Every structure is written in structure tokens, then in C-alpha cells.
Amino acid sequence: MDEATQIANSGALLSQGPKLFVIDARNRVERRHLLDWLHTSMAEGGPGGKLNWVSLPISDERAKMRLGGLAEKLKENPDTLVVPVRIAWRIPNFEKSRAVKMRHVIFGDPRNPGSFRARSILLRDKRRAHCLTGQPATINELEQSFAELSKDYDQTDNMEFAAFVVRQAGLVLDIAERGLRGRRYKVPRHVADGLRSDARFRAAMNTLAGETGQSEVALYEQASKYMKELIARPSPLFIDMKAKLDRFMLSQGYEDDVVFDRKELTRLRKTMREHPTLLLFTHKTYIDGVTATDLAYQNDLPLIHLFGGINLDFFGLGFMLRRAGTIFIRRSFENNPVYKLVLRHYVSYLLEKRFPMTWAFEGTRSRLGKLMPPRYGLLKYVMDSAYSNDIEDVHIIPVVTSFDLIRDVEEYASEQKGRIKKPESLSWFFGYLRSLREPMGKVYVDFGEPVIVKKAPNPNDRLALSKMAFEVAVQANRATPLTLTSLMCLCLLGTAPRAMTEVELRAVINFLVGWARDRDIRMSEDLTDENLGGVQRVIETLVNNGLLVRYDKGSTVVYAIEPDQHPIASYYRNSIVHHFLDKAIIELSILKAREVSDRDAGEVFWEETDRLRDLFKFEFFYPEKQQYRDNLKAELQRADPEWKAKLDEGGVKLASLTNRFQPLIGHAVFLPFVEAYTVVLDILSRLEPGSAIDKKTCVETALKEGRQAYLLRRITSEASIGKILFENGFRMAAGLGLTGETTPETIAERKALLRKFRALSRRMEKSRLELLALADRIFE
């Protein structure tokens, strides 16, 4: 029995007493059919009896509501039971395939037919018109709810009360209709009207009028314009079309089935139902923004509102996306108080009504592969909204999408060398879709542990906001799985320019998989014991795409990454290096301790771990210092229970400790960052006294100097040449006070730091050579 039938048969509707039927009808045909149904089944005194009703186009948000008739009827007996009714139009067999037909796009959604089409459907098959009722309530109960909502302004306005009843009727009818269609069509309705009538919004507008000196009428005109721009207007047809586009994009070059854990999805469903939910996704490509919405649609989760940049609101695509739940926001609105106010209250509305929202946590696509520093803008506005409206227990869930291959990486590599990014447009969009046709393997979606905000921080508490964002980043990194592509790139870049035999590559991957399993690090399904035999499938994809070179003309098969592919391979490597960060720091710090014979080895070791943490603080997310040191000690203990004694003794014991960390990967993790920072420091060290250089000029110079350094083999890889790497190198130098006006003192400090970085480069080369020297034993 469906929900509508249960409600219709409930004691409330079967009981005696006055009833008012609020008919949601978009045209005369719907109204006539509903009246016939009501006269047959629910009229007082049986079929053909008296019926008290009013008809309004509640589900047609474009229609103008004439609320006078309803307002008068709501003055009647307070015990009158208000019963909303509606037709849910069905598409035959649609639930099986959810295939949107071209005729639906051309002639309109048959679930929302006009008069002529509705009459035609009823003549052919009346079963397609499913009459349903929403949960009823008495006028007295509705008045009490209205009084609570509108306690801060005039409650004697009958038209305001009638508008409230209409919104409530639409809400309970939507709930009943979802019992037929599914939760994927749970969408907000009459949002703009709801905001305008909200006491908190009115009070905020009144305050803003006083602060700006503008009239409230003028402010409401501006607010109405921004509501039209901001508020998504989702409808079933466009939700289905967007879902079809999502599937099309994900299945062009990738395997049809997205890989995810169903237990995580069950947990997500429960969270969405019980708490305000934010899904913050890591952003590596244009299509990772659709993986969460695709999973939600395919598994009948509520519609997820996606925040997108206004740059994607171009002709055609913007029209469809806005009607599928996308909220387009401006890149900058700091000096627009009305826009900020509308956005804040719109977000509050979605939070209160349990409509989940999603956006790119980093604000832009990661050009390096690793998690970028979070952008606080949207998160701050959401938290400010929660704070202002006392919304508690907001659950922030990181969503990590991983790919065997990413079409955008070649573009990123070019951008990092200085190429200008092309602006988005409709022709660009179609070109991007065509570029997805090349086979690129699988898509993996992982959900991190939720960061629960019991109570939103004060809007002025930036420290609390940054801690929250940091925790989300930590959980996103933990949820990022090792994939076969990323591990192969880590291994092959670690031995470059030497290739690896197929046996060696399998052996080291098996070792790293076991290492990761011992530390409870997530892995893609290809890296489980059951599927490791399927490595060849991924290898074929990587070879066919040119990322790997396979040479099989000799006595054994070998694999390598050509030098011109290093920037692309580095991207995949960077996506997982945070999992190996503690191991890499320990390895390089032991090598540093081995170089110093006149000091305590343990003291040198711990100094170097702190120094590396500080030098690369713009590249990675570190825990607080004590936790950081505890993590390093735990890693040392796993590798060698006698690590402390060996550090205390020093000398040859340090070489023994180094071998316990084989295969060494410190050089593979840190190489591009060290070499890029070295280029920046070299530029700063050659400045004349009295001169200075800004970040933009330094980066432009570094792109040229970096290319020269590579040709002279002063740096080993083109992966070390990139705008973001150079920018972070400049920020590191600025943090040490080395980027201001050049003086003899700063020249000396810059050169001293440059020498330390070159020593670190030599240390990494020693790490690589020690790895290769033991290759036969390590890779057996």
C-alpha cells in the first residue's frame, strides 16, 4: 500500500467533521479529475455529497497564486481538517530504466502535462493519473505552526497565513509523491516566497536598510534579482536529464560501474536523513563533481545541490544545470551585502530542510594531484548561516573520486609551464565531452569520516574555521585510496631514469600494498589480494595512453616512464604521497644524521624532521607537532623495534636503520618540491643588493630558469617545473623573511638556504642509488 493510500485510509480522513480539500491543480483537466475522485471517495455523506474545496496551482511555481479564496476559507471552524490533494502523473515502465526520451525534451515532461496532453492521457489510460493526498492537519494546528514561525511579525495577515498553508500543502504532497517516484526527486519548492516571508530574513533586510540608507523596497528589488540568479529550480525532467548527462560523461572513457563501498552509501543515506549534510569533494577534473550526484541519483538518495562557478552558467548548459539543482555563485561578492544576505539565508533554508549540498573543497581543480589548500569562502558562508539560525550537528563528509587516468592532466602540465587556460563555453564543453572517449579505466568513489560541527563557530572566529577545514582535509586525505596507477607512477619515478622489469614492478607493488594494509590505508579494489592478478588490465590502459613505455623485445619485459611524461606521471604520484610522508621524512632525516659525525645522531635526526616539516608546510597537511612526532615514532617502531638504540649509537647503526626502510621512497616523494624550491632560491640568491622581486615576476623567471636547469640536468625532471611549485617555493622563502629588499645579509641567508636545498637534493639522489644498489634483493 503506498503512502497516499495509507493517508487516505487513515483515521483523520475517515473521521466525521468538516474538511477543506486544497486541490493542487495546474489546469482545468487536473482539477476536474481530482474533483471527480473526491466526490467519489471522500465527499461528506458518501459519493455525490457536499465537498468543501479550493483549487490552486501549488506545484507550478511560475503561476501567480490567488490566495483570497483560501484565506476566507481558513477563517472557518478551526477544527476543519485541511487535506491537500494532487495528481502524480506516471510514465509507463519509467521506473525500470529511467530513460528520458527525446520526445520528453521536445514536447515536455509527461509528469507535468498541459491541459490537452492531460486530457489525452486520461482518455488512453486513467491509471497514469495517480490521485494522492498529503498528510492532513486542522486549521488550528496550522495556525499554531504559523504563529511559531512568524512570532516576530504581524500574525493577523490572512494572506500571509494562506501562503504558509500553501507551502505546507506543497511540502506534504511532495512527501507523498516521493513514495511513488523515489527520494531522488526530493526538491525544495517556493523557496523565494519562503525566504521573503521568513521573519529572520525580514529582520535582516530591515537592519541592512538602516545600515545602507536604502529603502526596504529597493533592497527587496535587488534581493528578488539575486534570488532569481541564485536559487536552483529543480524539476524531475531536468534531474533525469542531468543524471543521463552524468552517466554519459562517466561512461565515455571509463568503465560503466563506478566502484564504491555500499556500506559507506548506507551510512551516507542515514546521515542525510537525520542531519544537515555537506559533501565536500576533492577536485581533480571537471567530472569528479558529478560522481556524488550520479551515485545519489542511481541509488535513490535525495537530490544534492551542487555549487558551481558562474563561469559555467553559459547558454544551454546553465539553463539545464540550474533546473537540476545547481547553484551558480559569483567568484567575488565581498562588497555586495544584499547578495551575501540572500545567499546566507538560502543556504540556511537548505540546511534546515535537510537538502544536502556539495562543492569543490579546494575551490579549483588540483593542478598537482595532491590536495590543495582549502578555500574558506563557501564553507564560511555555510557556517555563518548555521550560526545565525542555530542550526546544529552539521555533518561535513569528504568525497574523494579517484581515476585510473584523468583526461585533464595533460592540460594541467601545459598550464604549469605557462600556457594560458582556455575559458569555458558551450563549444569548449562539447569538445571536452569528445575528449573523454579514450579508454581511461575505472572511477573510484570514497567517503571520508564525517566532520561533525555540533555548533557553528562565531563568524569572527577564523581559527575555528581553519581548524574545521584542516580536519576535513585530513579526513579527505585518509579517504584517498592507493590506486594501481598512482603506485606504478610512484615506483617508476622513484627508479627513473632506470626502468623496472615486470617482475620487479609486481614485487615492489606487492610490498607497498602489504605496507599500506598494515597501516590501514585505503586501497582500490585492484590492489586487493583477489584482484592483484588483474594488474595487466590497468597496465594495458596506461601503455595505450602513452603514460608508460613497455619494451618487450629483450629477454624480459620492462616498463618505464619517458622523461616527457614525468609531469603527467607526477600528478598521479602526488595524489598518494601524503600516505608515505612519514616514511619519506624519516628516510631523509636518517640520511642527514649519517652525514654528521660530530653531533648526536638522534638530535640531528629530530632537528631534520622538524626542518622538513617547516620547509614544506605549504605542500602537505601536518598534524600538530606532538602528534607529528608521535606518528614518526610509531613508524620507526613498525620498521625497527631497536630504532631508538640505533639512533643513540649512530655510525654504522644508521645504515642498518636505513635498510629497514627499504625500498626507500623519500626521493620519490620530495623530488619535485625540492628541485622547484631550489630554482626559486637560486633566482633570489642572484639578486643585486637594493633590488627586490615580487612573486609573479619570480614565478615567470623560474619557468624559464627551470627549463634551462633541466636541459643542463641541474634538475632531473620536468615535473619540477610548475607555477604552483614555484609559487609555494616563493611563499616558503617569504615565510623565512628572504623575499624583501636584497641586502648583504639576505644574500648570505638565501645562499645558505640554497646550499641546504642542494644538499637535500644530493641526499635524495643517494636515497635513489641505495635503493637501486639493493634492487636485486628488494625486488625479489
Short mmCIF file of C-alpha atoms in Angstrom, two decimals, residues 563-775:
data_model
loop_
_atom_site.label_atom_id
_atom_site.label_comp_id
_atom_site.label_asym_id
_atom_site.label_seq_id
_atom_site.Cartn_x
_atom_site.Cartn_y
_atom_site.Cartn_z
CA PRO A 563 61.01 11.94 -19.48
CA ASP A 564 58.36 13.99 -21.32
CA GLN A 565 55.66 12.08 -19.42
CA HIS A 566 57.14 12.81 -15.97
CA PRO A 567 54.92 15.86 -15.31
CA ILE A 568 51.82 13.73 -16.02
CA ALA A 569 53.05 10.72 -14.03
CA SER A 570 53.99 13.07 -11.19
CA TYR A 571 50.34 14.12 -10.96
CA TYR A 572 49.21 10.57 -10.18
CA ARG A 573 52.15 10.06 -7.83
CA ASN A 574 51.30 13.26 -5.94
CA SER A 575 47.74 12.08 -5.29
CA ILE A 576 49.01 9.49 -2.78
CA VAL A 577 52.34 10.81 -1.47
CA HIS A 578 50.73 12.01 1.77
CA HIS A 579 50.32 8.35 2.76
CA PHE A 580 54.11 7.93 2.53
CA LEU A 581 55.08 11.28 4.04
CA ASP A 582 56.16 9.99 7.47
CA LYS A 583 58.24 7.23 5.88
CA ALA A 584 59.87 9.69 3.46
CA ILE A 585 60.72 12.22 6.18
CA ILE A 586 62.26 9.50 8.35
CA GLU A 587 64.40 8.18 5.48
CA LEU A 588 65.78 11.61 4.54
CA SER A 589 66.36 12.54 8.19
CA ILE A 590 68.37 9.34 8.79
CA LEU A 591 70.47 10.14 5.72
CA LYS A 592 71.08 13.62 7.16
CA ALA A 593 72.15 12.10 10.50
CA ARG A 594 74.55 9.79 8.66
CA GLU A 595 76.33 12.83 7.20
CA VAL A 596 77.03 14.45 10.59
CA SER A 597 79.73 12.76 12.68
CA ASP A 598 80.43 15.42 15.31
CA ARG A 599 76.95 15.65 16.84
CA ASP A 600 74.45 13.32 18.46
CA ALA A 601 72.72 11.41 15.65
CA GLY A 602 69.34 11.42 17.40
CA GLU A 603 69.47 15.18 17.88
CA VAL A 604 70.35 15.73 14.20
CA PHE A 605 67.60 13.33 13.15
CA TRP A 606 64.80 15.07 15.08
CA GLU A 607 66.03 18.53 14.03
CA GLU A 608 65.83 17.43 10.40
CA THR A 609 62.30 16.03 10.78
CA ASP A 610 61.16 19.40 12.14
CA ARG A 611 63.04 21.30 9.44
CA LEU A 612 61.45 19.26 6.62
CA ARG A 613 58.02 19.80 8.18
CA ASP A 614 58.59 23.55 8.24
CA LEU A 615 60.13 23.84 4.76
CA PHE A 616 57.26 22.02 3.08
CA LYS A 617 54.37 23.29 5.18
CA PHE A 618 52.72 24.75 2.05
CA GLU A 619 52.64 21.36 0.36
CA PHE A 620 51.17 18.97 2.95
CA PHE A 621 48.72 18.84 5.85
CA TYR A 622 50.61 18.01 9.04
CA PRO A 623 49.15 17.22 12.47
CA GLU A 624 50.15 19.39 15.42
CA LYS A 625 53.79 18.98 16.41
CA GLN A 626 53.45 16.47 19.24
CA GLN A 627 51.15 14.24 17.19
CA TYR A 628 53.52 14.61 14.24
CA ARG A 629 56.46 13.35 16.33
CA ASP A 630 54.35 10.54 17.82
CA ASN A 631 53.42 9.41 14.29
CA LEU A 632 57.10 9.32 13.29
CA LYS A 633 57.97 7.29 16.38
CA ALA A 634 55.17 4.82 15.58
CA GLU A 635 56.50 4.43 12.04
CA LEU A 636 60.04 3.88 13.34
CA GLN A 637 58.75 1.26 15.77
CA ARG A 638 56.98 -0.65 12.99
CA ALA A 639 60.12 -0.69 10.85
CA ASP A 640 62.64 -1.49 13.59
CA PRO A 641 61.86 -2.06 17.28
CA GLU A 642 65.51 -1.15 18.05
CA TRP A 643 65.33 2.22 16.29
CA LYS A 644 65.98 4.29 19.43
CA ALA A 645 69.16 2.41 20.32
CA LYS A 646 70.43 2.73 16.75
CA LEU A 647 69.78 6.48 16.71
CA ASP A 648 71.55 6.85 20.05
CA GLU A 649 74.57 4.83 18.88
CA GLY A 650 74.77 6.39 15.39
CA GLY A 651 77.55 5.43 12.96
CA VAL A 652 77.05 2.15 11.10
CA LYS A 653 73.82 1.53 13.01
CA LEU A 654 72.21 4.32 11.00
CA ALA A 655 72.94 2.46 7.76
CA SER A 656 71.28 -0.59 9.31
CA LEU A 657 68.25 1.55 10.24
CA THR A 658 68.11 2.92 6.69
CA ASN A 659 67.94 -0.59 5.26
CA ARG A 660 64.94 -1.37 7.47
CA PHE A 661 63.07 1.27 5.42
CA GLN A 662 63.86 -0.28 2.04
CA PRO A 663 62.54 0.21 -0.55
CA LEU A 664 63.40 3.87 0.01
CA ILE A 665 60.91 6.36 -1.37
CA GLY A 666 61.95 9.67 0.19
CA HIS A 667 63.41 10.85 -3.11
CA ALA A 668 60.26 9.83 -4.99
CA VAL A 669 58.04 11.81 -2.59
CA PHE A 670 60.03 15.04 -2.27
CA LEU A 671 61.94 15.36 -5.57
CA PRO A 672 59.73 17.86 -7.48
CA PHE A 673 59.27 20.11 -4.44
CA VAL A 674 62.96 20.25 -3.56
CA GLU A 675 64.08 20.90 -7.14
CA ALA A 676 61.42 23.59 -7.71
CA TYR A 677 62.31 25.38 -4.47
CA THR A 678 65.99 25.21 -5.45
CA VAL A 679 65.23 27.06 -8.70
CA VAL A 680 63.43 29.82 -6.77
CA LEU A 681 66.21 30.16 -4.21
CA ASP A 682 68.80 30.32 -6.99
CA ILE A 683 66.94 33.29 -8.53
CA LEU A 684 66.69 35.05 -5.17
CA SER A 685 70.38 34.42 -4.42
CA ARG A 686 71.47 36.15 -7.63
CA LEU A 687 69.59 39.40 -6.95
CA GLU A 688 71.75 42.52 -6.58
CA PRO A 689 71.78 44.49 -3.30
CA GLY A 690 68.92 47.01 -3.21
CA SER A 691 66.76 45.07 -5.66
CA ALA A 692 63.58 43.05 -4.97
CA ILE A 693 61.35 40.70 -6.87
CA ASP A 694 57.64 40.02 -6.48
CA LYS A 695 56.02 36.59 -6.61
CA LYS A 696 54.60 36.95 -10.12
CA THR A 697 57.94 38.03 -11.61
CA CYS A 698 59.81 35.36 -9.69
CA VAL A 699 57.48 32.62 -10.99
CA GLU A 700 57.76 33.87 -14.59
CA THR A 701 61.54 33.89 -14.29
CA ALA A 702 61.56 30.46 -12.62
CA LEU A 703 59.64 28.92 -15.55
CA LYS A 704 62.47 29.97 -17.85
CA GLU A 705 65.30 29.18 -15.44
CA GLY A 706 63.72 25.84 -14.59
CA ARG A 707 63.66 24.81 -18.23
CA GLN A 708 67.32 25.78 -18.58
CA ALA A 709 68.23 23.91 -15.40
CA TYR A 710 66.52 20.80 -16.76
CA LEU A 711 68.38 20.98 -20.08
CA LEU A 712 71.63 21.32 -18.12
CA ARG A 713 70.43 18.43 -15.89
CA ARG A 714 70.76 20.54 -12.78
CA ILE A 715 67.29 19.29 -12.03
CA THR A 716 66.33 15.77 -13.01
CA SER A 717 62.73 16.07 -14.15
CA GLU A 718 60.34 18.42 -15.94
CA ALA A 719 57.87 17.51 -13.17
CA SER A 720 59.83 20.00 -11.06
CA ILE A 721 58.86 22.88 -13.38
CA GLY A 722 55.49 24.36 -12.48
CA LYS A 723 53.82 27.61 -11.47
CA ILE A 724 52.28 26.29 -8.27
CA LEU A 725 55.54 24.66 -7.16
CA PHE A 726 57.41 27.91 -7.77
CA GLU A 727 54.71 29.95 -6.00
CA ASN A 728 54.98 27.73 -2.94
CA GLY A 729 58.76 27.99 -3.07
CA PHE A 730 58.43 31.78 -3.03
CA ARG A 731 55.96 31.57 -0.11
CA MET A 732 58.42 29.39 1.79
CA ALA A 733 61.18 31.96 1.25
CA ALA A 734 58.82 34.79 2.21
CA GLY A 735 57.94 33.00 5.43
CA LEU A 736 61.64 33.00 6.29
CA GLY A 737 61.95 36.72 5.53
CA LEU A 738 64.04 36.20 2.36
CA THR A 739 61.89 37.94 -0.29
CA GLY A 740 62.06 41.60 0.66
CA GLU A 741 64.67 44.13 -0.43
CA THR A 742 68.01 42.49 -1.07
CA THR A 743 70.76 43.25 1.43
CA PRO A 744 74.15 41.63 2.03
CA GLU A 745 72.58 39.81 4.98
CA THR A 746 69.64 38.43 2.97
CA ILE A 747 72.01 37.39 0.17
CA ALA A 748 74.01 35.36 2.69
CA GLU A 749 70.85 33.82 4.17
CA ARG A 750 69.46 32.96 0.72
CA LYS A 751 72.70 31.32 -0.34
CA ALA A 752 72.90 29.38 2.91
CA LEU A 753 69.39 28.04 2.40
CA LEU A 754 70.18 27.27 -1.24
CA ARG A 755 73.17 25.20 -0.11
CA LYS A 756 70.93 23.27 2.28
CA PHE A 757 68.47 22.51 -0.52
CA ARG A 758 71.25 21.35 -2.82
CA ALA A 759 72.50 19.11 -0.03
CA LEU A 760 68.96 17.76 0.30
CA SER A 761 68.94 17.08 -3.46
CA ARG A 762 72.19 15.13 -3.12
CA ARG A 763 70.68 13.22 -0.22
CA MET A 764 67.70 12.24 -2.36
CA GLU A 765 70.00 11.06 -5.13
CA LYS A 766 71.83 8.96 -2.54
CA SER A 767 68.46 7.53 -1.49
CA ARG A 768 67.73 6.56 -5.09
CA LEU A 769 71.16 4.97 -5.57
CA GLU A 770 70.90 2.98 -2.34
CA LEU A 771 67.54 1.70 -3.49
CA LEU A 772 68.96 0.58 -6.84
CA ALA A 773 72.07 -0.93 -5.25
CA LEU A 774 69.83 -3.32 -3.31
CA ALA A 775 67.31 -3.75 -6.14
#
